[in-house]
mmCIF file of C-alpha atoms in Angstrom:
data_model
loop_
_atom_site.group_PDB
_atom_site.id
_atom_site.type_symbol
_atom_site.label_atom_id
_atom_site.label_comp_id
_atom_site.label_asym_id
_atom_site.label_seq_id
_atom_site.Cartn_x
_atom_site.Cartn_y
_atom_site.Cartn_z
ATOM 1 C CA MET A 11 79.999 103.700 8.468
ATOM 2 C CA LYS A 12 82.788 101.961 6.580
ATOM 3 C CA PRO A 13 82.173 101.181 2.873
ATOM 4 C CA ASP A 14 82.757 97.695 1.520
ATOM 5 C CA ALA A 15 83.787 98.668 -1.999
ATOM 6 C CA ILE A 16 84.335 101.554 -4.414
ATOM 7 C CA LEU A 17 82.449 101.968 -7.673
ATOM 8 C CA LEU A 18 84.517 103.655 -10.406
ATOM 9 C CA ARG A 19 82.934 105.276 -13.461
ATOM 10 C CA LEU A 20 85.262 105.568 -16.440
ATOM 11 C CA GLY A 21 83.301 108.230 -18.316
ATOM 12 C CA GLU A 22 84.493 109.096 -21.807
ATOM 13 C CA LEU A 23 86.678 106.004 -22.011
ATOM 14 C CA THR A 24 83.522 104.048 -22.807
ATOM 15 C CA LEU A 25 83.077 106.096 -25.996
ATOM 16 C CA LYS A 26 86.129 104.523 -27.608
ATOM 17 C CA GLY A 27 84.252 101.677 -29.274
ATOM 18 C CA ARG A 28 86.479 98.743 -30.117
ATOM 19 C CA ASN A 29 89.357 100.421 -28.256
ATOM 20 C CA ARG A 30 87.340 100.562 -25.030
ATOM 21 C CA HIS A 31 88.906 97.451 -23.529
ATOM 22 C CA ARG A 32 92.431 98.776 -24.134
ATOM 23 C CA PHE A 33 91.612 102.109 -22.483
ATOM 24 C CA GLU A 34 89.963 100.389 -19.528
ATOM 25 C CA GLN A 35 93.015 98.162 -19.102
ATOM 26 C CA GLN A 36 95.295 101.213 -19.137
ATOM 27 C CA VAL A 37 93.330 103.019 -16.455
ATOM 28 C CA LEU A 38 93.166 99.827 -14.402
ATOM 29 C CA SER A 39 96.962 99.590 -14.606
ATOM 30 C CA GLN A 40 97.232 103.176 -13.313
ATOM 31 C CA ILE A 41 94.873 102.379 -10.435
ATOM 32 C CA GLN A 42 96.734 99.207 -9.525
ATOM 33 C CA ARG A 43 100.004 101.153 -9.492
ATOM 34 C CA VAL A 44 98.840 103.853 -7.074
ATOM 35 C CA LEU A 45 97.000 101.355 -4.856
ATOM 36 C CA LYS A 46 99.816 98.810 -4.738
ATOM 37 C CA PRO A 47 100.418 99.381 -0.978
ATOM 38 C CA TYR A 48 96.869 98.117 -0.261
ATOM 39 C CA ALA A 49 97.462 94.441 -0.852
ATOM 40 C CA ALA A 50 94.039 93.153 0.212
ATOM 41 C CA ILE A 51 91.928 94.968 -2.366
ATOM 42 C CA THR A 52 90.574 93.168 -5.416
ATOM 43 C CA TYR A 53 89.152 94.405 -8.723
ATOM 44 C CA LYS A 54 86.179 93.579 -10.901
ATOM 45 C CA ARG A 55 85.154 95.172 -14.204
ATOM 46 C CA ALA A 56 81.760 95.753 -15.780
ATOM 47 C CA PHE A 57 80.896 97.775 -18.893
ATOM 48 C CA GLY A 58 82.055 101.351 -18.320
ATOM 49 C CA ARG A 59 82.603 100.673 -14.626
ATOM 50 C CA MET A 60 85.020 99.111 -12.234
ATOM 51 C CA TYR A 61 84.564 97.854 -8.688
ATOM 52 C CA ILE A 62 87.238 97.770 -6.016
ATOM 53 C CA ASP A 63 86.510 95.467 -3.098
ATOM 54 C CA LEU A 64 88.227 97.035 -0.090
ATOM 55 C CA ASN A 65 88.385 93.872 2.029
ATOM 56 C CA ASP A 66 88.806 95.995 5.173
ATOM 57 C CA GLU A 67 91.378 98.346 3.649
ATOM 58 C CA PRO A 68 90.779 102.035 4.636
ATOM 59 C CA PHE A 69 88.591 104.068 2.291
ATOM 60 C CA GLU A 70 89.921 107.619 2.863
ATOM 61 C CA PRO A 71 93.572 107.189 1.804
ATOM 62 C CA ILE A 72 92.502 105.052 -1.155
ATOM 63 C CA ALA A 73 90.024 107.728 -2.234
ATOM 64 C CA ALA A 74 92.778 110.357 -2.015
ATOM 65 C CA LYS A 75 94.900 108.267 -4.405
ATOM 66 C CA LEU A 76 92.031 107.755 -6.846
ATOM 67 C CA LYS A 77 91.458 111.509 -7.091
ATOM 68 C CA ASN A 78 94.824 111.767 -8.872
ATOM 69 C CA VAL A 79 94.203 109.060 -11.488
ATOM 70 C CA PHE A 80 93.357 110.226 -15.002
ATOM 71 C CA GLY A 81 90.537 108.357 -16.712
ATOM 72 C CA ILE A 82 88.230 108.160 -13.686
ATOM 73 C CA HIS A 83 85.058 110.190 -14.244
ATOM 74 C CA SER A 84 83.775 109.747 -10.692
ATOM 75 C CA PHE A 85 83.632 107.174 -7.927
ATOM 76 C CA SER A 86 81.414 106.263 -4.994
ATOM 77 C CA PRO A 87 81.894 104.500 -1.685
ATOM 78 C CA VAL A 88 79.647 101.448 -1.880
ATOM 79 C CA TYR A 89 77.926 99.359 0.768
ATOM 80 C CA THR A 90 76.947 95.782 -0.014
ATOM 81 C CA CYS A 91 74.437 93.253 1.215
ATOM 82 C CA THR A 92 72.701 90.088 0.057
ATOM 83 C CA CYS A 93 70.065 90.128 -2.674
ATOM 84 C CA GLU A 94 67.126 89.763 -0.291
ATOM 85 C CA LEU A 95 64.629 92.597 0.056
ATOM 86 C CA GLN A 96 64.804 92.719 3.865
ATOM 87 C CA SER A 97 68.593 92.879 3.794
ATOM 88 C CA ILE A 98 68.494 95.671 1.185
ATOM 89 C CA GLN A 99 65.959 97.668 3.203
ATOM 90 C CA GLU A 100 67.953 97.410 6.423
ATOM 91 C CA LYS A 101 71.206 98.356 4.727
ATOM 92 C CA ALA A 102 69.482 101.365 3.096
ATOM 93 C CA VAL A 103 68.257 102.602 6.481
ATOM 94 C CA ALA A 104 71.724 102.213 8.021
ATOM 95 C CA ILE A 105 73.282 104.212 5.181
ATOM 96 C CA MET A 106 70.794 107.067 5.401
ATOM 97 C CA LEU A 107 71.025 107.258 9.202
ATOM 98 C CA ALA A 108 74.805 107.561 8.870
ATOM 99 C CA CYS A 109 74.759 110.408 6.350
ATOM 100 C CA ILE A 110 71.721 112.488 7.402
ATOM 101 C CA ASP A 111 71.898 115.022 10.240
ATOM 102 C CA ARG A 112 69.209 117.526 9.158
ATOM 103 C CA PRO A 113 65.911 117.511 7.278
ATOM 104 C CA THR A 114 66.728 116.235 3.783
ATOM 105 C CA ARG A 115 64.838 115.581 0.558
ATOM 106 C CA PHE A 116 65.710 112.240 -1.030
ATOM 107 C CA LYS A 117 64.747 109.679 -3.600
ATOM 108 C CA VAL A 118 65.716 106.114 -4.459
ATOM 109 C CA ASP A 119 67.107 104.998 -7.799
ATOM 110 C CA ALA A 120 67.066 101.259 -8.388
ATOM 111 C CA LYS A 121 68.527 99.002 -11.059
ATOM 112 C CA ARG A 122 67.956 95.282 -11.400
ATOM 113 C CA ALA A 123 70.825 93.664 -13.308
ATOM 114 C CA ASP A 124 69.796 90.269 -11.948
ATOM 115 C CA LYS A 125 66.543 89.468 -13.751
ATOM 116 C CA GLU A 126 65.918 86.589 -11.333
ATOM 117 C CA PHE A 127 65.311 89.096 -8.551
ATOM 118 C CA PRO A 128 61.539 89.043 -7.847
ATOM 119 C CA TYR A 129 61.007 92.832 -7.919
ATOM 120 C CA ASP A 130 61.538 95.054 -10.936
ATOM 121 C CA SER A 131 63.251 98.453 -10.672
ATOM 122 C CA LEU A 132 60.049 100.413 -10.013
ATOM 123 C CA GLN A 133 58.881 97.992 -7.321
ATOM 124 C CA LEU A 134 62.325 98.039 -5.711
ATOM 125 C CA ARG A 135 62.268 101.840 -5.480
ATOM 126 C CA TYR A 136 58.859 101.688 -3.839
ATOM 127 C CA HIS A 137 59.751 99.030 -1.277
ATOM 128 C CA VAL A 138 63.160 100.495 -0.353
ATOM 129 C CA GLY A 139 62.057 104.142 -0.396
ATOM 130 C CA GLY A 140 58.976 103.470 1.692
ATOM 131 C CA TYR A 141 60.908 101.448 4.248
ATOM 132 C CA VAL A 142 63.600 104.142 4.591
ATOM 133 C CA LEU A 143 60.979 106.873 4.921
ATOM 134 C CA GLN A 144 59.342 104.986 7.788
ATOM 135 C CA HIS A 145 62.585 104.511 9.716
ATOM 136 C CA VAL A 146 64.489 107.792 9.165
ATOM 137 C CA ASP A 147 62.586 110.752 10.600
ATOM 138 C CA LEU A 148 64.564 113.565 8.891
ATOM 139 C CA LEU A 149 63.787 112.408 5.362
ATOM 140 C CA SER A 150 61.102 113.498 2.930
ATOM 141 C CA VAL A 151 60.576 112.342 -0.654
ATOM 142 C CA ASP A 152 61.366 114.631 -3.584
ATOM 143 C CA LEU A 153 61.558 112.885 -6.942
ATOM 144 C CA HIS A 154 62.471 116.008 -8.938
ATOM 145 C CA HIS A 155 64.925 117.975 -6.771
ATOM 146 C CA PRO A 156 66.362 115.579 -4.193
ATOM 147 C CA GLU A 157 69.311 116.540 -2.013
ATOM 148 C CA ARG A 158 70.310 112.901 -1.647
ATOM 149 C CA ILE A 159 69.898 110.028 -4.080
ATOM 150 C CA LEU A 160 70.167 106.511 -2.720
ATOM 151 C CA THR A 161 71.125 104.195 -5.555
ATOM 152 C CA VAL A 162 70.425 100.472 -5.284
ATOM 153 C CA GLU A 163 71.888 98.039 -7.813
ATOM 154 C CA VAL A 164 70.886 94.377 -7.556
ATOM 155 C CA ARG A 165 73.408 92.113 -9.253
ATOM 156 C CA GLU A 166 73.783 88.356 -9.439
ATOM 157 C CA ASP A 167 76.123 87.987 -6.491
ATOM 158 C CA ARG A 168 75.145 90.857 -4.196
ATOM 159 C CA THR A 169 73.466 94.245 -3.963
ATOM 160 C CA TYR A 170 75.368 97.542 -4.104
ATOM 161 C CA LEU A 171 74.066 100.715 -2.410
ATOM 162 C CA PHE A 172 75.581 104.217 -2.411
ATOM 163 C CA VAL A 173 74.615 107.852 -1.860
ATOM 164 C CA GLU A 174 77.847 109.771 -2.486
ATOM 165 C CA THR A 175 79.559 110.593 -5.769
ATOM 166 C CA ILE A 176 83.108 111.963 -5.749
ATOM 167 C CA GLU A 177 84.362 113.748 -8.852
ATOM 168 C CA GLY A 178 87.450 112.320 -10.555
ATOM 169 C CA LEU A 179 89.987 113.943 -12.879
ATOM 170 C CA ARG A 180 88.311 112.497 -15.990
ATOM 171 C CA GLY A 181 90.428 112.511 -19.145
ATOM 172 C CA PHE A 182 92.449 109.531 -20.365
ATOM 173 C CA PRO A 183 95.108 107.294 -18.786
ATOM 174 C CA ALA A 184 98.734 108.324 -19.241
ATOM 175 C CA GLY A 185 100.207 107.440 -22.617
ATOM 176 C CA SER A 186 96.944 106.400 -24.215
ATOM 177 C CA ASN A 187 97.052 109.287 -26.715
ATOM 178 C CA GLY A 188 100.756 109.456 -27.484
ATOM 179 C CA LYS A 189 103.754 111.401 -26.227
ATOM 180 C CA ALA A 190 104.792 115.069 -26.238
ATOM 181 C CA VAL A 191 107.578 117.361 -25.026
ATOM 182 C CA VAL A 192 106.455 120.137 -22.656
ATOM 183 C CA MET A 193 108.426 123.385 -22.423
ATOM 184 C CA LEU A 194 108.416 123.780 -18.639
ATOM 185 C CA SER A 195 109.355 127.186 -17.249
ATOM 186 C CA GLY A 196 109.205 128.239 -13.632
ATOM 187 C CA GLY A 197 105.986 130.193 -14.149
ATOM 188 C CA ILE A 198 102.336 129.446 -13.505
ATOM 189 C CA ASP A 199 101.154 128.620 -17.014
ATOM 190 C CA SER A 200 103.435 125.857 -18.300
ATOM 191 C CA PRO A 201 102.915 123.399 -15.396
ATOM 192 C CA VAL A 202 99.168 123.783 -15.931
ATOM 193 C CA ALA A 203 99.668 123.089 -19.652
ATOM 194 C CA ALA A 204 101.699 120.003 -18.718
ATOM 195 C CA TRP A 205 98.955 118.752 -16.394
ATOM 196 C CA MET A 206 96.288 119.317 -19.041
ATOM 197 C CA SER A 207 98.394 117.310 -21.487
ATOM 198 C CA LEU A 208 98.596 114.465 -18.984
ATOM 199 C CA ARG A 209 94.839 114.566 -18.501
ATOM 200 C CA GLN A 210 94.320 114.120 -22.240
ATOM 201 C CA GLY A 211 96.368 110.937 -22.179
ATOM 202 C CA LEU A 212 99.725 112.284 -23.339
ATOM 203 C CA ARG A 213 102.858 110.848 -21.845
ATOM 204 C CA ILE A 214 105.207 113.802 -21.446
ATOM 205 C CA GLU A 215 108.879 114.647 -21.356
ATOM 206 C CA ALA A 216 109.690 118.103 -19.958
ATOM 207 C CA ILE A 217 112.325 120.509 -21.194
ATOM 208 C CA HIS A 218 113.639 123.482 -19.202
ATOM 209 C CA PHE A 219 116.037 126.218 -20.310
ATOM 210 C CA HIS A 220 118.365 127.618 -17.655
ATOM 211 C CA SER A 221 121.144 130.213 -17.821
ATOM 212 C CA TYR A 222 123.421 129.388 -14.928
ATOM 213 C CA PRO A 223 125.177 131.359 -13.419
ATOM 214 C CA TYR A 224 122.851 134.177 -14.511
ATOM 215 C CA THR A 225 119.977 132.148 -13.102
ATOM 216 C CA SER A 226 120.340 130.650 -9.656
ATOM 217 C CA LYS A 227 120.374 127.069 -8.434
ATOM 218 C CA GLN A 228 117.116 127.873 -6.613
ATOM 219 C CA ALA A 229 115.486 128.680 -9.951
ATOM 220 C CA GLN A 230 116.470 125.254 -11.251
ATOM 221 C CA ASP A 231 115.360 123.515 -8.067
ATOM 222 C CA LYS A 232 112.013 125.297 -8.408
ATOM 223 C CA VAL A 233 111.435 123.702 -11.810
ATOM 224 C CA ILE A 234 112.413 120.306 -10.456
ATOM 225 C CA SER A 235 109.883 120.788 -7.658
ATOM 226 C CA LEU A 236 107.241 121.543 -10.306
ATOM 227 C CA GLY A 237 108.192 118.352 -12.126
ATOM 228 C CA ASN A 238 108.035 116.401 -8.876
ATOM 229 C CA GLN A 239 104.537 117.747 -8.269
ATOM 230 C CA LEU A 240 103.443 116.588 -11.725
ATOM 231 C CA THR A 241 104.595 113.078 -10.821
ATOM 232 C CA GLU A 242 101.721 112.970 -8.350
ATOM 233 C CA TYR A 243 99.709 112.126 -11.490
ATOM 234 C CA VAL A 244 102.148 109.870 -13.386
ATOM 235 C CA ARG A 245 104.731 107.288 -12.445
ATOM 236 C CA GLU A 246 107.763 109.346 -13.492
ATOM 237 C CA LEU A 247 108.836 112.263 -15.649
ATOM 238 C CA ASN A 248 112.041 112.914 -17.591
ATOM 239 C CA LEU A 249 113.192 116.521 -17.256
ATOM 240 C CA HIS A 250 115.681 117.705 -19.913
ATOM 241 C CA MET A 251 117.753 120.594 -18.540
ATOM 242 C CA ILE A 252 119.130 122.758 -21.354
ATOM 243 C CA ASP A 253 121.996 125.187 -20.709
ATOM 244 C CA PHE A 254 120.807 128.238 -22.657
ATOM 245 C CA THR A 255 123.494 130.668 -21.422
ATOM 246 C CA GLU A 256 125.722 130.798 -24.505
ATOM 247 C CA ILE A 257 122.804 131.129 -26.884
ATOM 248 C CA GLN A 258 121.258 133.889 -24.813
ATOM 249 C CA LEU A 259 124.501 135.880 -24.590
ATOM 250 C CA TYR A 260 125.163 135.375 -28.292
ATOM 251 C CA LEU A 261 121.710 136.667 -29.258
ATOM 252 C CA LYS A 262 122.093 139.602 -26.864
ATOM 253 C CA GLN A 263 125.358 140.615 -28.517
ATOM 254 C CA ASN A 264 124.272 140.149 -32.128
ATOM 255 C CA GLY A 265 120.518 140.698 -32.361
ATOM 256 C CA GLN A 266 118.220 143.686 -32.247
ATOM 257 C CA GLU A 267 117.239 144.438 -28.673
ATOM 258 C CA ASN A 268 113.490 144.706 -29.289
ATOM 259 C CA LEU A 269 113.544 141.317 -31.088
ATOM 260 C CA LEU A 270 115.614 139.501 -28.457
ATOM 261 C CA VAL A 271 112.661 137.721 -26.842
ATOM 262 C CA THR A 272 111.421 136.454 -30.212
ATOM 263 C CA LEU A 273 114.903 135.325 -31.255
ATOM 264 C CA MET A 274 115.250 133.406 -27.976
ATOM 265 C CA ARG A 275 111.868 131.774 -28.428
ATOM 266 C CA ARG A 276 112.761 130.727 -31.981
ATOM 267 C CA ALA A 277 115.957 129.092 -30.705
ATOM 268 C CA MET A 278 114.059 127.365 -27.889
ATOM 269 C CA MET A 279 111.524 126.003 -30.329
ATOM 270 C CA ARG A 280 114.266 124.586 -32.531
ATOM 271 C CA ILE A 281 115.806 122.828 -29.524
ATOM 272 C CA ALA A 282 112.413 121.538 -28.401
ATOM 273 C CA GLU A 283 111.822 120.140 -31.888
ATOM 274 C CA ARG A 284 115.123 118.279 -31.642
ATOM 275 C CA ILE A 285 114.083 116.769 -28.294
ATOM 276 C CA VAL A 286 110.730 115.745 -29.794
ATOM 277 C CA ARG A 287 112.507 113.751 -32.468
ATOM 278 C CA GLU A 288 115.098 112.285 -30.085
ATOM 279 C CA THR A 289 112.412 111.018 -27.700
ATOM 280 C CA ASN A 290 110.066 109.725 -30.417
ATOM 281 C CA SER A 291 107.427 112.217 -29.313
ATOM 282 C CA GLY A 292 104.716 113.677 -31.494
ATOM 283 C CA ALA A 293 104.365 117.322 -30.472
ATOM 284 C CA ILE A 294 105.632 120.297 -28.488
ATOM 285 C CA VAL A 295 103.449 121.594 -25.642
ATOM 286 C CA THR A 296 103.821 125.178 -24.413
ATOM 287 C CA GLY A 297 102.226 127.302 -21.708
ATOM 288 C CA GLU A 298 101.581 130.215 -24.063
ATOM 289 C CA SER A 299 98.413 132.166 -23.333
ATOM 290 C CA LEU A 300 97.283 134.683 -25.899
ATOM 291 C CA GLY A 301 98.063 138.293 -24.968
ATOM 292 C CA GLN A 302 99.567 137.682 -21.520
ATOM 293 C CA VAL A 303 103.070 138.934 -22.366
ATOM 294 C CA ALA A 304 104.685 140.698 -25.312
ATOM 295 C CA SER A 305 105.955 137.492 -26.933
ATOM 296 C CA GLN A 306 102.506 135.904 -26.757
ATOM 297 C CA THR A 307 100.675 138.152 -29.178
ATOM 298 C CA LEU A 308 99.415 136.349 -32.243
ATOM 299 C CA PRO A 309 102.234 137.745 -34.454
ATOM 300 C CA GLY A 310 104.771 136.909 -31.733
ATOM 301 C CA ILE A 311 103.573 133.332 -31.419
ATOM 302 C CA THR A 312 103.574 132.947 -35.202
ATOM 303 C CA ALA A 313 107.130 134.278 -35.450
ATOM 304 C CA SER A 314 108.400 132.079 -32.603
ATOM 305 C CA SER A 315 107.148 128.867 -34.178
ATOM 306 C CA GLU A 316 107.988 129.570 -37.828
ATOM 307 C CA ASN A 317 109.526 126.582 -39.609
ATOM 308 C CA ILE A 318 108.829 124.135 -36.770
ATOM 309 C CA GLN A 319 107.766 120.903 -38.436
ATOM 310 C CA VAL A 320 106.042 119.160 -35.517
ATOM 311 C CA PRO A 321 102.637 120.057 -34.040
ATOM 312 C CA ILE A 322 102.635 122.661 -31.268
ATOM 313 C CA LEU A 323 99.911 122.264 -28.633
ATOM 314 C CA ARG A 324 98.941 125.229 -26.454
ATOM 315 C CA PRO A 325 96.403 123.970 -23.878
ATOM 316 C CA VAL A 326 96.011 127.253 -21.954
ATOM 317 C CA MET A 327 96.001 129.504 -25.012
ATOM 318 C CA MET A 328 92.431 130.762 -24.567
ATOM 319 C CA MET A 329 92.202 130.579 -20.788
ATOM 320 C CA ASP A 330 91.818 133.623 -18.575
ATOM 321 C CA LYS A 331 94.737 134.161 -16.186
ATOM 322 C CA GLN A 332 92.535 133.596 -13.141
ATOM 323 C CA GLU A 333 91.328 130.310 -14.624
ATOM 324 C CA ILE A 334 94.945 129.209 -14.990
ATOM 325 C CA ILE A 335 95.738 130.267 -11.423
ATOM 326 C CA ASP A 336 92.700 128.413 -10.070
ATOM 327 C CA LEU A 337 93.768 125.232 -11.857
ATOM 328 C CA ALA A 338 97.366 125.665 -10.680
ATOM 329 C CA ARG A 339 96.109 125.820 -7.095
ATOM 330 C CA ARG A 340 94.007 122.717 -7.638
ATOM 331 C CA ILE A 341 96.896 120.619 -8.979
ATOM 332 C CA GLY A 342 99.409 121.873 -6.407
ATOM 333 C CA THR A 343 101.817 123.840 -8.620
ATOM 334 C CA PHE A 344 100.802 127.428 -7.801
ATOM 335 C CA ASP A 345 102.713 127.838 -4.543
ATOM 336 C CA ILE A 346 105.843 126.494 -6.230
ATOM 337 C CA SER A 347 105.452 128.688 -9.315
ATOM 338 C CA ILE A 348 105.231 131.926 -7.330
ATOM 339 C CA GLN A 349 108.539 131.361 -5.532
ATOM 340 C CA PRO A 350 110.651 134.447 -6.373
ATOM 341 C CA TYR A 351 113.383 132.771 -8.405
ATOM 342 C CA GLU A 352 114.022 134.046 -11.930
ATOM 343 C CA ASP A 353 114.255 131.906 -15.045
ATOM 344 C CA CYS A 354 116.165 132.544 -18.243
ATOM 345 C CA CYS A 355 113.171 134.193 -19.913
ATOM 346 C CA THR A 356 113.381 137.066 -17.423
ATOM 347 C CA LEU A 357 117.010 137.832 -18.266
ATOM 348 C CA PHE A 358 118.026 140.483 -20.793
ATOM 349 C CA VAL A 359 114.395 141.342 -21.497
ATOM 350 C CA PRO A 360 114.315 144.659 -23.401
ATOM 351 C CA LYS A 361 112.303 147.590 -22.149
ATOM 352 C CA SER A 362 110.135 147.530 -25.268
ATOM 353 C CA PRO A 363 109.959 144.021 -26.740
ATOM 354 C CA ALA A 364 108.360 143.760 -30.159
ATOM 355 C CA THR A 365 104.722 142.695 -30.077
ATOM 356 C CA ASN A 366 104.482 142.510 -33.874
ATOM 357 C CA PRO A 367 107.871 141.169 -34.988
ATOM 358 C CA ASN A 368 108.739 141.394 -38.659
ATOM 359 C CA LEU A 369 109.455 137.950 -40.047
ATOM 360 C CA LYS A 370 111.694 139.266 -42.838
ATOM 361 C CA VAL A 371 113.848 141.114 -40.315
ATOM 362 C CA LEU A 372 114.055 138.043 -38.066
ATOM 363 C CA ARG A 373 115.143 135.854 -40.965
ATOM 364 C CA ALA A 374 117.753 138.407 -42.041
ATOM 365 C CA ILE A 375 119.196 138.599 -38.518
ATOM 366 C CA GLU A 376 119.356 134.822 -38.182
ATOM 367 C CA ARG A 377 121.227 134.534 -41.514
ATOM 368 C CA GLN A 378 123.943 136.681 -39.947
ATOM 369 C CA LEU A 379 124.088 134.571 -36.754
ATOM 370 C CA ILE A 380 126.612 132.124 -38.176
ATOM 371 C CA ASP A 381 127.283 130.430 -34.826
ATOM 372 C CA LEU A 382 123.645 129.899 -33.846
ATOM 373 C CA ASP A 383 123.315 126.421 -35.368
ATOM 374 C CA ARG A 384 126.501 125.289 -33.602
ATOM 375 C CA LEU A 385 125.314 126.663 -30.256
ATOM 376 C CA ILE A 386 121.914 124.980 -30.628
ATOM 377 C CA GLU A 387 123.630 121.665 -31.400
ATOM 378 C CA LYS A 388 125.880 122.106 -28.371
ATOM 379 C CA ALA A 389 122.909 122.849 -26.106
ATOM 380 C CA VAL A 390 121.165 119.665 -27.260
ATOM 381 C CA GLN A 391 124.264 117.493 -26.909
ATOM 382 C CA THR A 392 125.147 118.770 -23.412
ATOM 383 C CA LYS A 393 121.670 118.581 -21.893
ATOM 384 C CA GLU A 394 121.190 116.867 -18.543
ATOM 385 C CA VAL A 395 118.239 114.502 -18.161
ATOM 386 C CA LEU A 396 116.772 114.010 -14.679
ATOM 387 C CA THR A 397 114.232 111.301 -13.935
ATOM 388 C CA LEU A 398 111.651 112.570 -11.471
ATOM 389 C CA PRO A 399 110.472 112.292 -8.745
ATOM 390 C CA ARG A 400 113.752 113.242 -7.116
ATOM 391 C CA ARG A 401 114.755 115.129 -3.989
ATOM 392 C CA VAL A 402 115.642 118.744 -4.793
ATOM 393 C CA GLU A 403 118.957 118.609 -2.915
ATOM 394 C CA GLU A 404 120.115 115.785 -5.217
ATOM 395 C CA ASN A 405 119.375 117.556 -8.444
ATOM 396 C CA PHE A 406 121.951 120.088 -9.454
ATOM 397 C CA SER A 407 124.946 119.780 -7.182
ATOM 398 C CA GLU A 408 126.676 117.786 -9.910
ATOM 399 C CA LEU A 409 125.954 120.427 -12.542
ATOM 400 C CA LEU A 410 127.230 123.519 -10.743
#
C-alpha cells in the first residue's frame, strides 16, 4: 500500500524557543537539498512537525535519503483521506490489512486538530478502533502493551493515518551550531568523531597529516574515501592535506624517542589551531578515546594540547571501543577504516612511548628545536585543500 505523504518529527529542534523557526528552516533546507531529484513533492510545516506530500513519488528511496538528514527525530509514512468518519474507518481497515500478517495486539490513538469535526478524540478512537476490530480478524485490542498503534489525526483539510515510525538521526542541521576543524586520521575513531560533530550541528573542515613517501598513496586515498562517506550527511567537505614528513623526520632526529608521539601530537595540534583560525572555525575535534593508545592517557592528552588556545572537542572520549566500532559500521566508515594502509601516526612509533610525559622535559626539548616553528609554518602554507565528494583516482595524482 503506497503512502500519500511523510510526517517528519523534528524532536529537540522544537526546544529552541524563539530560535525554533530558524532551526526548522535549516533542516527543511537540508531535506529539500537531498530530495531535489523528486520534483513533484511539496512541503508543509506545523509546530514541531513537517509534512511531505509525495504526489506519487516513490516512498522507499525518499525514506532512504531522509535517514541521513540531521535534525529529523523520526518520520512515518502517512495515508490520507477525507474528514468523514466512514472514509476514516475504511482507510484504517485498509492500512491494518496491509501491515498485519499474524495475530497482533493494537490500539488506536486519535487527535482532533479540527474542532469542527463532530467526534472528539475519545469518540474517534472508539468508532475507528471498533470498526477495524470488526473487519480485521487477526487483531485484538491492547491499550497498555500494543504491538501496533494506529494513529489518526483529523485536520482541517484532510485526515492523516499511520502505523509505522522510522527512527531518524536526530541532532541538529549542519552548521546550526557553528564550525569546527576535525583531525581526520585513517583509523576508526576520528571519522566517528567527525560524524558526531555533524550530528550536533557543527559544520566541519577536516585536516589530515600524511608523510609521503613514507606513507603510501593508498593511505591518502583511504582518508579521502572516509571524507567522501561523511558527505553522505552533508553537502560537501573541505579536506586539508598536511605534508607532515619534514616535521616528523626532524622530531625523530632531535627528540627523545619515548616522547616522539607526544611531540608529534603537539605539533599537529599547533597546525590544527592555525587551520581553525584560517577557516574562521571555533574548535578542534579529535578522535581521542581515553586509554586506547599510549598517547591517549590523561597525562598524554594534557601534554598534547598544552598551550592550545581554542576549544578541543573529543566526542568519543568516554566511549567503549566496541561502541565506536558499532557506530562506525552504522555510518559506513568502518570498512574503509580497516583497510590495511598506514598513516603517519604509525611511523617511527617507539617501542615504549611515554604514557605519562613530563611537561618540563617536553618544553625543554621544544626550546632546542629551533626549526620547528619554520617547519610548522611551511606545512600550513603548503597544504592542499580538496573539496569532497571527489573520486579517489582524481585526488592525489597531482601531489605525487
